[in-house]
Amino acid sequence: MKMKKMMLGLVASLAVLSLAACKNQNDDPAAGDGSKKEGAQMTIGVLQQVEHGSLDAAYAGFQEGLEEEGITDVTFDYQNAQGAQDQLKTMSQKLVKEKVDLLVGIATPAAQALLNETTDIPIVVTAVTDLVEAQLVESNEAPGGNLTGTSDMVPIEKQIDLLLSVIDNPEKIGIMYNAGEANSLLQANLAKEYLESKNIKVKELTATSTNDVQQVTNSLAKDVDGIYIPTDNTFASAMPVVKKVTEETKTPVVAGSVEMVQDGGLATFGIDYHSLGKQTARIAAKILKGDAKPGEIPVETSDDLKLEVNKEVAEAIGIDPDKIVAPE
């Protein structure tokens, strides 16, 4: 009888401990929102569309930004599709299967691929021009769902004004981009509309891959007074090719991002993707710390625009770099 009472007491004690454990787990306010208790190891899955200066800078800025937010105990599972669209789905599935704490999509196709695979894991994206147009969020003000992030929409009219300012009596401007990239098509259309409103002729040529860039640039540079390239991943990956051709033809090129100019364009008044990555990290930190859910955080645009001039290119095509100034 005494032994029976002892066993009953032990069972009762275990039941109390079990209930307490369940209560602690169920009462955790961070459950299901991607947050972790302070000091816990986190895993962040990163999917990048292709390797080039702008996107690489965004990723580096994101990592630095998290450190500045005090999030340092992190393992990054970094996947780069290297421009292969078929790899985006495979890599997205891999990251989702690993049940990471947060997903990061760098560039529009990468962001879309991640969202297609999960509506549960929180996602932050960057280097996406129009999140609504890309069907990633319901609205920029109230994204809803499990995704938010930063837009890399550039001041297109100011960039066009910058290009026109370095050309004497411009009559025809060329625009180069990959029509398969929704963000590029959007920017190209806006640039075309603005140029036509100024009664300037426009010639557009597109490339489907980096293999087409040299031929497209050759054809366009011979027939226009200047070239505009939006924040296009295909051309961003091949700016040294653009540089070689346009230096020979003495054709000024204004590109969408700082990194594209550093890699071979003449100038831009645009986004610093390293800063954009840091800005994205601040959003991610809110999610990881449990301060907000993705759908509650408005999409942000770049808060750091700058004039970037490639002096080497300017001198090569006969333009005084000191006379290139930021548009008003």
mmCIF file of C-alpha atoms in Angstrom:
data_model
loop_
_atom_site.group_PDB
_atom_site.id
_atom_site.type_symbol
_atom_site.label_atom_id
_atom_site.label_comp_id
_atom_site.label_asym_id
_atom_site.label_seq_id
_atom_site.Cartn_x
_atom_site.Cartn_y
_atom_site.Cartn_z
ATOM 1 C CA MET A 1 0.000 0.000 0.000
ATOM 2 C CA LYS A 2 2.810 2.388 0.859
ATOM 3 C CA MET A 3 4.529 1.622 -2.450
ATOM 4 C CA LYS A 4 1.246 2.257 -4.306
ATOM 5 C CA LYS A 5 0.899 5.702 -2.679
ATOM 6 C CA MET A 6 4.470 6.581 -3.647
ATOM 7 C CA MET A 7 3.819 5.629 -7.278
ATOM 8 C CA LEU A 8 0.626 7.683 -7.380
ATOM 9 C CA GLY A 9 2.504 10.670 -5.976
ATOM 10 C CA LEU A 10 5.239 10.346 -8.594
ATOM 11 C CA VAL A 11 2.704 10.169 -11.441
ATOM 12 C CA ALA A 12 0.919 13.250 -10.112
ATOM 13 C CA SER A 13 4.186 15.200 -9.906
ATOM 14 C CA LEU A 14 5.104 14.291 -13.483
ATOM 15 C CA ALA A 15 1.670 15.362 -14.671
ATOM 16 C CA VAL A 16 2.074 18.767 -13.029
ATOM 17 C CA LEU A 17 5.490 19.253 -14.623
ATOM 18 C CA SER A 18 4.115 18.226 -18.018
ATOM 19 C CA LEU A 19 1.239 20.697 -17.767
ATOM 20 C CA ALA A 20 3.618 23.462 -16.739
ATOM 21 C CA ALA A 21 5.853 22.755 -19.705
ATOM 22 C CA CYS A 22 2.889 22.833 -22.078
ATOM 23 C CA LYS A 23 1.711 26.093 -20.560
ATOM 24 C CA ASN A 24 5.125 27.703 -21.024
ATOM 25 C CA GLN A 25 5.259 26.580 -24.668
ATOM 26 C CA ASN A 26 1.736 27.723 -25.498
ATOM 27 C CA ASP A 27 2.109 31.055 -23.726
ATOM 28 C CA ASP A 28 5.266 31.986 -25.681
ATOM 29 C CA PRO A 29 4.224 35.166 -27.556
ATOM 30 C CA ALA A 30 6.923 34.551 -30.141
ATOM 31 C CA ALA A 31 5.470 31.257 -31.310
ATOM 32 C CA GLY A 32 4.726 31.218 -35.013
ATOM 33 C CA ASP A 33 6.035 34.700 -35.854
ATOM 34 C CA GLY A 34 9.636 33.866 -36.677
ATOM 35 C CA SER A 35 11.046 35.337 -33.464
ATOM 36 C CA LYS A 36 13.479 33.623 -31.148
ATOM 37 C CA LYS A 37 14.246 34.047 -27.482
ATOM 38 C CA GLU A 38 17.176 36.356 -26.841
ATOM 39 C CA GLY A 39 20.503 34.596 -27.237
ATOM 40 C CA ALA A 40 19.095 31.648 -29.192
ATOM 41 C CA GLN A 41 20.839 30.435 -32.344
ATOM 42 C CA MET A 42 19.035 31.538 -35.513
ATOM 43 C CA THR A 43 19.204 30.240 -39.054
ATOM 44 C CA ILE A 44 18.464 32.573 -41.957
ATOM 45 C CA GLY A 45 17.980 31.244 -45.458
ATOM 46 C CA VAL A 46 19.104 33.589 -48.243
ATOM 47 C CA LEU A 47 18.204 33.193 -51.910
ATOM 48 C CA GLN A 48 19.937 35.488 -54.411
ATOM 49 C CA GLN A 49 19.074 35.485 -58.100
ATOM 50 C CA VAL A 50 22.519 36.115 -59.534
ATOM 51 C CA GLU A 51 25.975 37.325 -58.560
ATOM 52 C CA HIS A 52 26.722 40.951 -59.363
ATOM 53 C CA GLY A 53 27.830 44.101 -57.553
ATOM 54 C CA SER A 54 24.425 45.475 -56.557
ATOM 55 C CA LEU A 55 22.946 42.250 -55.180
ATOM 56 C CA ASP A 56 26.208 41.239 -53.505
ATOM 57 C CA ALA A 57 26.320 44.639 -51.807
ATOM 58 C CA ALA A 58 22.734 44.231 -50.609
ATOM 59 C CA TYR A 59 23.581 40.885 -49.003
ATOM 60 C CA ALA A 60 26.731 42.256 -47.354
ATOM 61 C CA GLY A 61 24.776 45.233 -46.049
ATOM 62 C CA PHE A 62 22.080 42.925 -44.696
ATOM 63 C CA GLN A 63 24.620 40.910 -42.716
ATOM 64 C CA GLU A 64 26.231 44.051 -41.303
ATOM 65 C CA GLY A 65 22.846 45.527 -40.504
ATOM 66 C CA LEU A 66 21.847 42.517 -38.419
ATOM 67 C CA GLU A 67 25.042 42.834 -36.395
ATOM 68 C CA GLU A 68 24.274 46.493 -35.773
ATOM 69 C CA GLU A 69 20.858 45.413 -34.497
ATOM 70 C CA GLY A 70 22.529 43.071 -32.007
ATOM 71 C CA ILE A 71 21.641 39.881 -33.866
ATOM 72 C CA THR A 72 24.954 38.062 -34.060
ATOM 73 C CA ASP A 73 24.283 34.403 -33.233
ATOM 74 C CA VAL A 74 23.181 33.599 -36.771
ATOM 75 C CA THR A 75 23.901 30.895 -39.306
ATOM 76 C CA PHE A 76 23.298 31.917 -42.927
ATOM 77 C CA ASP A 77 22.273 29.311 -45.489
ATOM 78 C CA TYR A 78 23.180 31.231 -48.646
ATOM 79 C CA GLN A 79 21.926 30.043 -52.023
ATOM 80 C CA ASN A 80 22.774 31.759 -55.330
ATOM 81 C CA ALA A 81 20.993 30.652 -58.517
ATOM 82 C CA GLN A 82 23.643 32.346 -60.693
ATOM 83 C CA GLY A 83 20.950 33.491 -63.090
ATOM 84 C CA ALA A 84 19.511 30.000 -63.646
ATOM 85 C CA GLN A 85 15.757 30.395 -63.252
ATOM 86 C CA ASP A 86 15.192 26.647 -62.838
ATOM 87 C CA GLN A 87 17.460 26.649 -59.782
ATOM 88 C CA LEU A 88 15.348 29.198 -57.909
ATOM 89 C CA LYS A 89 12.546 26.713 -57.253
ATOM 90 C CA THR A 90 14.926 23.939 -56.174
ATOM 91 C CA MET A 91 16.836 26.220 -53.834
ATOM 92 C CA SER A 92 13.634 27.693 -52.389
ATOM 93 C CA GLN A 93 12.313 24.230 -51.607
ATOM 94 C CA LYS A 94 15.597 23.337 -49.909
ATOM 95 C CA LEU A 95 15.493 26.400 -47.652
ATOM 96 C CA VAL A 96 11.841 25.904 -46.728
ATOM 97 C CA LYS A 97 12.406 22.220 -45.973
ATOM 98 C CA GLU A 98 15.138 23.191 -43.511
ATOM 99 C CA LYS A 99 12.574 25.256 -41.558
ATOM 100 C CA VAL A 100 14.798 28.281 -41.158
ATOM 101 C CA ASP A 101 13.749 31.145 -38.888
ATOM 102 C CA LEU A 102 13.692 33.741 -41.670
ATOM 103 C CA LEU A 103 13.966 33.787 -45.454
ATOM 104 C CA VAL A 104 15.620 36.578 -47.437
ATOM 105 C CA GLY A 105 14.933 37.032 -51.148
ATOM 106 C CA ILE A 106 17.377 39.199 -53.107
ATOM 107 C CA ALA A 107 15.889 40.375 -56.446
ATOM 108 C CA THR A 108 12.360 39.866 -57.748
ATOM 109 C CA PRO A 109 12.585 36.287 -59.129
ATOM 110 C CA ALA A 110 14.188 35.065 -55.897
ATOM 111 C CA ALA A 111 11.494 36.736 -53.798
ATOM 112 C CA GLN A 112 8.731 35.218 -55.932
ATOM 113 C CA ALA A 113 10.291 31.765 -55.743
ATOM 114 C CA LEU A 114 10.393 31.861 -51.932
ATOM 115 C CA LEU A 115 6.809 33.066 -51.598
ATOM 116 C CA ASN A 116 5.634 30.300 -53.924
ATOM 117 C CA GLU A 117 7.022 27.728 -51.487
ATOM 118 C CA THR A 118 5.788 29.012 -48.122
ATOM 119 C CA THR A 119 3.158 31.200 -46.543
ATOM 120 C CA ASP A 120 4.325 30.352 -43.020
ATOM 121 C CA ILE A 121 8.015 31.225 -42.720
ATOM 122 C CA PRO A 122 8.562 35.014 -42.542
ATOM 123 C CA ILE A 123 10.209 36.492 -45.636
ATOM 124 C CA VAL A 124 11.995 39.803 -46.141
ATOM 125 C CA VAL A 125 13.036 40.860 -49.623
ATOM 126 C CA THR A 126 15.282 43.483 -51.138
ATOM 127 C CA ALA A 127 16.334 44.694 -54.593
ATOM 128 C CA VAL A 128 12.724 44.366 -55.763
ATOM 129 C CA THR A 129 11.423 47.359 -57.693
ATOM 130 C CA ASP A 130 7.658 47.008 -57.240
ATOM 131 C CA LEU A 131 6.428 44.474 -54.703
ATOM 132 C CA VAL A 132 2.779 45.014 -55.618
ATOM 133 C CA GLU A 133 3.364 44.617 -59.365
ATOM 134 C CA ALA A 134 5.384 41.463 -58.639
ATOM 135 C CA GLN A 135 2.387 40.132 -56.656
ATOM 136 C CA LEU A 136 4.436 39.778 -53.493
ATOM 137 C CA VAL A 137 2.264 41.975 -51.251
ATOM 138 C CA GLU A 138 -1.293 43.276 -51.206
ATOM 139 C CA SER A 139 -0.095 46.856 -50.783
ATOM 140 C CA ASN A 140 3.084 48.645 -49.774
ATOM 141 C CA GLU A 141 1.378 50.193 -46.753
ATOM 142 C CA ALA A 142 -0.148 46.939 -45.462
ATOM 143 C CA PRO A 143 1.634 43.966 -47.051
ATOM 144 C CA GLY A 144 -0.413 41.258 -45.310
ATOM 145 C CA GLY A 145 0.779 37.662 -45.385
ATOM 146 C CA ASN A 146 4.297 36.594 -44.470
ATOM 147 C CA LEU A 147 6.391 38.943 -46.618
ATOM 148 C CA THR A 148 7.706 42.503 -46.543
ATOM 149 C CA GLY A 149 10.944 44.293 -47.384
ATOM 150 C CA THR A 150 12.568 47.124 -49.315
ATOM 151 C CA SER A 151 12.043 48.411 -52.840
ATOM 152 C CA ASP A 152 14.909 49.514 -55.063
ATOM 153 C CA MET A 153 12.749 51.801 -57.192
ATOM 154 C CA VAL A 154 15.082 54.505 -58.452
ATOM 155 C CA PRO A 155 14.382 58.169 -59.302
ATOM 156 C CA ILE A 156 14.112 57.457 -63.026
ATOM 157 C CA GLU A 157 13.318 60.996 -64.137
ATOM 158 C CA LYS A 158 16.325 62.353 -62.255
ATOM 159 C CA GLN A 159 18.545 59.688 -63.783
ATOM 160 C CA ILE A 160 17.331 60.585 -67.273
ATOM 161 C CA ASP A 161 17.940 64.269 -66.522
ATOM 162 C CA LEU A 162 21.472 63.345 -65.475
ATOM 163 C CA LEU A 163 22.061 61.560 -68.780
ATOM 164 C CA LEU A 164 20.684 64.437 -70.841
ATOM 165 C CA SER A 165 22.857 66.912 -68.945
ATOM 166 C CA VAL A 166 26.079 65.349 -70.268
ATOM 167 C CA ILE A 167 24.953 65.323 -73.930
ATOM 168 C CA ASP A 168 24.932 68.341 -76.245
ATOM 169 C CA ASN A 169 21.560 68.577 -78.013
ATOM 170 C CA PRO A 170 20.378 65.002 -77.385
ATOM 171 C CA GLU A 171 18.043 63.680 -80.076
ATOM 172 C CA LYS A 172 17.889 59.927 -79.501
ATOM 173 C CA ILE A 173 18.435 57.913 -76.322
ATOM 174 C CA GLY A 174 18.816 54.146 -76.122
ATOM 175 C CA ILE A 175 17.420 51.933 -73.370
ATOM 176 C CA MET A 176 18.830 48.440 -72.734
ATOM 177 C CA TYR A 177 17.268 45.832 -70.450
ATOM 178 C CA ASN A 178 16.025 42.266 -70.123
ATOM 179 C CA ALA A 179 12.297 42.276 -70.912
ATOM 180 C CA GLY A 180 11.953 39.055 -68.935
ATOM 181 C CA GLU A 181 12.616 40.952 -65.707
ATOM 182 C CA ALA A 182 9.405 42.639 -64.565
ATOM 183 C CA ASN A 183 11.312 45.297 -62.637
ATOM 184 C CA SER A 184 13.364 46.232 -65.703
ATOM 185 C CA LEU A 185 10.340 46.427 -67.989
ATOM 186 C CA LEU A 186 8.586 48.742 -65.545
ATOM 187 C CA GLN A 187 11.572 51.096 -65.312
ATOM 188 C CA ALA A 188 12.186 51.048 -69.062
ATOM 189 C CA ASN A 189 8.587 52.033 -69.757
ATOM 190 C CA LEU A 190 8.774 54.902 -67.285
ATOM 191 C CA ALA A 191 12.040 56.111 -68.804
ATOM 192 C CA LYS A 192 10.576 55.928 -72.308
ATOM 193 C CA GLU A 193 7.488 57.911 -71.305
ATOM 194 C CA TYR A 194 9.617 60.619 -69.711
ATOM 195 C CA LEU A 195 11.942 60.911 -72.706
ATOM 196 C CA GLU A 196 9.039 61.088 -75.149
ATOM 197 C CA SER A 197 7.456 63.825 -73.041
ATOM 198 C CA LYS A 198 10.622 65.810 -73.797
ATOM 199 C CA ASN A 199 10.292 65.075 -77.531
ATOM 200 C CA ILE A 200 13.371 62.876 -77.533
ATOM 201 C CA LYS A 201 13.381 59.747 -79.684
ATOM 202 C CA VAL A 202 13.836 56.412 -77.946
ATOM 203 C CA LYS A 203 15.330 53.173 -79.213
ATOM 204 C CA GLU A 204 14.951 50.062 -77.067
ATOM 205 C CA LEU A 205 16.936 46.847 -77.340
ATOM 206 C CA THR A 206 16.637 43.861 -75.033
ATOM 207 C CA ALA A 207 18.831 40.951 -74.003
ATOM 208 C CA THR A 208 17.645 37.627 -72.656
ATOM 209 C CA SER A 209 20.989 36.682 -71.112
ATOM 210 C CA THR A 210 24.463 38.063 -70.530
ATOM 211 C CA ASN A 211 25.527 36.365 -73.763
ATOM 212 C CA ASP A 212 23.470 38.939 -75.678
ATOM 213 C CA VAL A 213 24.843 42.032 -73.952
ATOM 214 C CA GLN A 214 27.807 42.716 -76.228
ATOM 215 C CA GLN A 215 25.769 42.480 -79.434
ATOM 216 C CA VAL A 216 22.927 44.591 -78.039
ATOM 217 C CA THR A 217 25.311 47.256 -76.744
ATOM 218 C CA ASN A 218 27.191 47.360 -80.047
ATOM 219 C CA SER A 219 23.993 47.831 -82.026
ATOM 220 C CA LEU A 220 22.561 50.493 -79.751
ATOM 221 C CA ALA A 221 25.690 52.536 -79.047
ATOM 222 C CA LYS A 222 26.230 53.220 -82.759
ATOM 223 C CA ASP A 223 22.753 54.667 -83.203
ATOM 224 C CA VAL A 224 22.047 56.847 -80.141
ATOM 225 C CA ASP A 225 23.442 59.843 -78.278
ATOM 226 C CA GLY A 226 23.389 58.137 -74.885
ATOM 227 C CA ILE A 227 22.197 54.963 -73.158
ATOM 228 C CA TYR A 228 20.073 54.367 -70.074
ATOM 229 C CA ILE A 229 20.142 51.018 -68.253
ATOM 230 C CA PRO A 230 17.692 50.438 -65.374
ATOM 231 C CA THR A 231 18.504 48.255 -62.363
ATOM 232 C CA ASP A 232 18.526 45.164 -64.548
ATOM 233 C CA ASN A 233 20.217 42.015 -63.258
ATOM 234 C CA THR A 234 21.286 40.781 -66.689
ATOM 235 C CA PHE A 235 23.084 43.995 -67.599
ATOM 236 C CA ALA A 236 24.373 44.535 -64.065
ATOM 237 C CA SER A 237 26.179 41.208 -64.414
ATOM 238 C CA ALA A 238 27.840 42.359 -67.630
ATOM 239 C CA MET A 239 28.756 46.008 -67.065
ATOM 240 C CA PRO A 240 32.441 45.444 -67.934
ATOM 241 C CA VAL A 241 31.237 44.390 -71.394
ATOM 242 C CA VAL A 242 29.093 47.522 -71.654
ATOM 243 C CA LYS A 243 32.085 49.604 -70.560
ATOM 244 C CA LYS A 244 34.366 48.183 -73.244
ATOM 245 C CA VAL A 245 31.889 48.834 -76.059
ATOM 246 C CA THR A 246 30.714 52.285 -74.986
ATOM 247 C CA GLU A 247 34.233 53.571 -74.349
ATOM 248 C CA GLU A 248 35.068 52.704 -77.945
ATOM 249 C CA THR A 249 31.976 54.501 -79.273
ATOM 250 C CA LYS A 250 32.284 57.384 -76.770
ATOM 251 C CA THR A 251 28.693 56.800 -75.653
ATOM 252 C CA PRO A 252 27.662 57.995 -72.162
ATOM 253 C CA VAL A 253 25.787 55.440 -70.048
ATOM 254 C CA VAL A 254 23.685 56.270 -67.014
ATOM 255 C CA ALA A 255 22.771 53.147 -65.038
ATOM 256 C CA GLY A 256 20.284 52.467 -62.284
ATOM 257 C CA SER A 257 22.639 51.747 -59.403
ATOM 258 C CA VAL A 258 25.895 52.886 -57.857
ATOM 259 C CA GLU A 259 27.458 49.451 -58.289
ATOM 260 C CA MET A 260 26.598 49.350 -62.013
ATOM 261 C CA VAL A 261 28.488 52.606 -62.452
ATOM 262 C CA GLN A 262 31.442 51.324 -60.471
ATOM 263 C CA ASP A 263 31.504 48.318 -62.810
ATOM 264 C CA GLY A 264 31.475 50.332 -66.030
ATOM 265 C CA GLY A 265 28.742 52.943 -66.372
ATOM 266 C CA LEU A 266 29.420 56.678 -66.554
ATOM 267 C CA ALA A 267 27.215 57.978 -63.764
ATOM 268 C CA THR A 268 24.038 57.609 -61.745
ATOM 269 C CA PHE A 269 21.974 59.322 -59.137
ATOM 270 C CA GLY A 270 20.773 56.207 -57.472
ATOM 271 C CA ILE A 271 20.687 53.614 -54.791
ATOM 272 C CA ASP A 272 23.555 52.410 -52.664
ATOM 273 C CA TYR A 273 22.629 48.724 -52.345
ATOM 274 C CA HIS A 274 24.840 48.237 -49.314
ATOM 275 C CA SER A 275 22.741 50.814 -47.480
ATOM 276 C CA LEU A 276 19.570 49.199 -48.844
ATOM 277 C CA GLY A 277 20.709 45.885 -47.381
ATOM 278 C CA LYS A 278 21.198 47.503 -43.977
ATOM 279 C CA GLN A 279 17.749 49.046 -44.216
ATOM 280 C CA THR A 280 16.331 45.590 -44.955
ATOM 281 C CA ALA A 281 18.142 44.173 -41.930
ATOM 282 C CA ARG A 282 16.387 46.663 -39.668
ATOM 283 C CA ILE A 283 13.071 45.284 -40.887
ATOM 284 C CA ALA A 284 14.264 41.706 -40.383
ATOM 285 C CA ALA A 285 15.361 42.528 -36.837
ATOM 286 C CA LYS A 286 11.828 43.604 -35.917
ATOM 287 C CA ILE A 287 10.558 40.204 -37.041
ATOM 288 C CA LEU A 288 13.305 38.151 -35.401
ATOM 289 C CA LYS A 289 12.910 40.011 -32.107
ATOM 290 C CA GLY A 290 9.160 39.432 -32.148
ATOM 291 C CA ASP A 291 8.305 43.132 -32.343
ATOM 292 C CA ALA A 292 6.174 42.759 -35.483
ATOM 293 C CA LYS A 293 4.998 40.301 -38.123
ATOM 294 C CA PRO A 294 5.947 40.769 -41.791
ATOM 295 C CA GLY A 295 2.428 41.618 -42.898
ATOM 296 C CA GLU A 296 2.310 44.473 -40.393
ATOM 297 C CA ILE A 297 5.503 46.197 -41.591
ATOM 298 C CA PRO A 298 5.135 48.609 -44.544
ATOM 299 C CA VAL A 299 7.407 48.184 -47.547
ATOM 300 C CA GLU A 300 10.200 50.762 -47.482
ATOM 301 C CA THR A 301 12.018 52.533 -50.300
ATOM 302 C CA SER A 302 15.679 53.500 -50.267
ATOM 303 C CA ASP A 303 16.567 56.313 -47.905
ATOM 304 C CA ASP A 304 20.097 56.755 -49.302
ATOM 305 C CA LEU A 305 20.453 58.162 -52.840
ATOM 306 C CA LYS A 306 23.811 59.402 -54.080
ATOM 307 C CA LEU A 307 25.607 60.732 -57.144
ATOM 308 C CA GLU A 308 28.197 58.283 -58.405
ATOM 309 C CA VAL A 309 30.591 59.156 -61.239
ATOM 310 C CA ASN A 310 33.087 56.773 -62.801
ATOM 311 C CA LYS A 311 35.978 59.143 -63.505
ATOM 312 C CA GLU A 312 37.887 56.590 -65.561
ATOM 313 C CA VAL A 313 34.934 56.135 -67.908
ATOM 314 C CA ALA A 314 34.270 59.883 -68.077
ATOM 315 C CA GLU A 315 37.823 60.614 -69.158
ATOM 316 C CA ALA A 316 37.783 57.734 -71.650
ATOM 317 C CA ILE A 317 34.744 59.139 -73.470
ATOM 318 C CA GLY A 318 35.866 62.767 -73.268
ATOM 319 C CA ILE A 319 33.647 64.126 -70.483
ATOM 320 C CA ASP A 320 34.978 66.204 -67.588
ATOM 321 C CA PRO A 321 33.885 64.243 -64.479
ATOM 322 C CA ASP A 322 33.856 67.414 -62.384
ATOM 323 C CA LYS A 323 31.087 68.823 -64.550
ATOM 324 C CA ILE A 324 28.734 65.932 -63.791
ATOM 325 C CA VAL A 325 26.473 67.106 -60.987
ATOM 326 C CA ALA A 326 23.454 65.687 -59.186
ATOM 327 C CA PRO A 327 20.103 66.597 -60.770
ATOM 328 C CA GLU A 328 17.894 69.001 -58.850
#
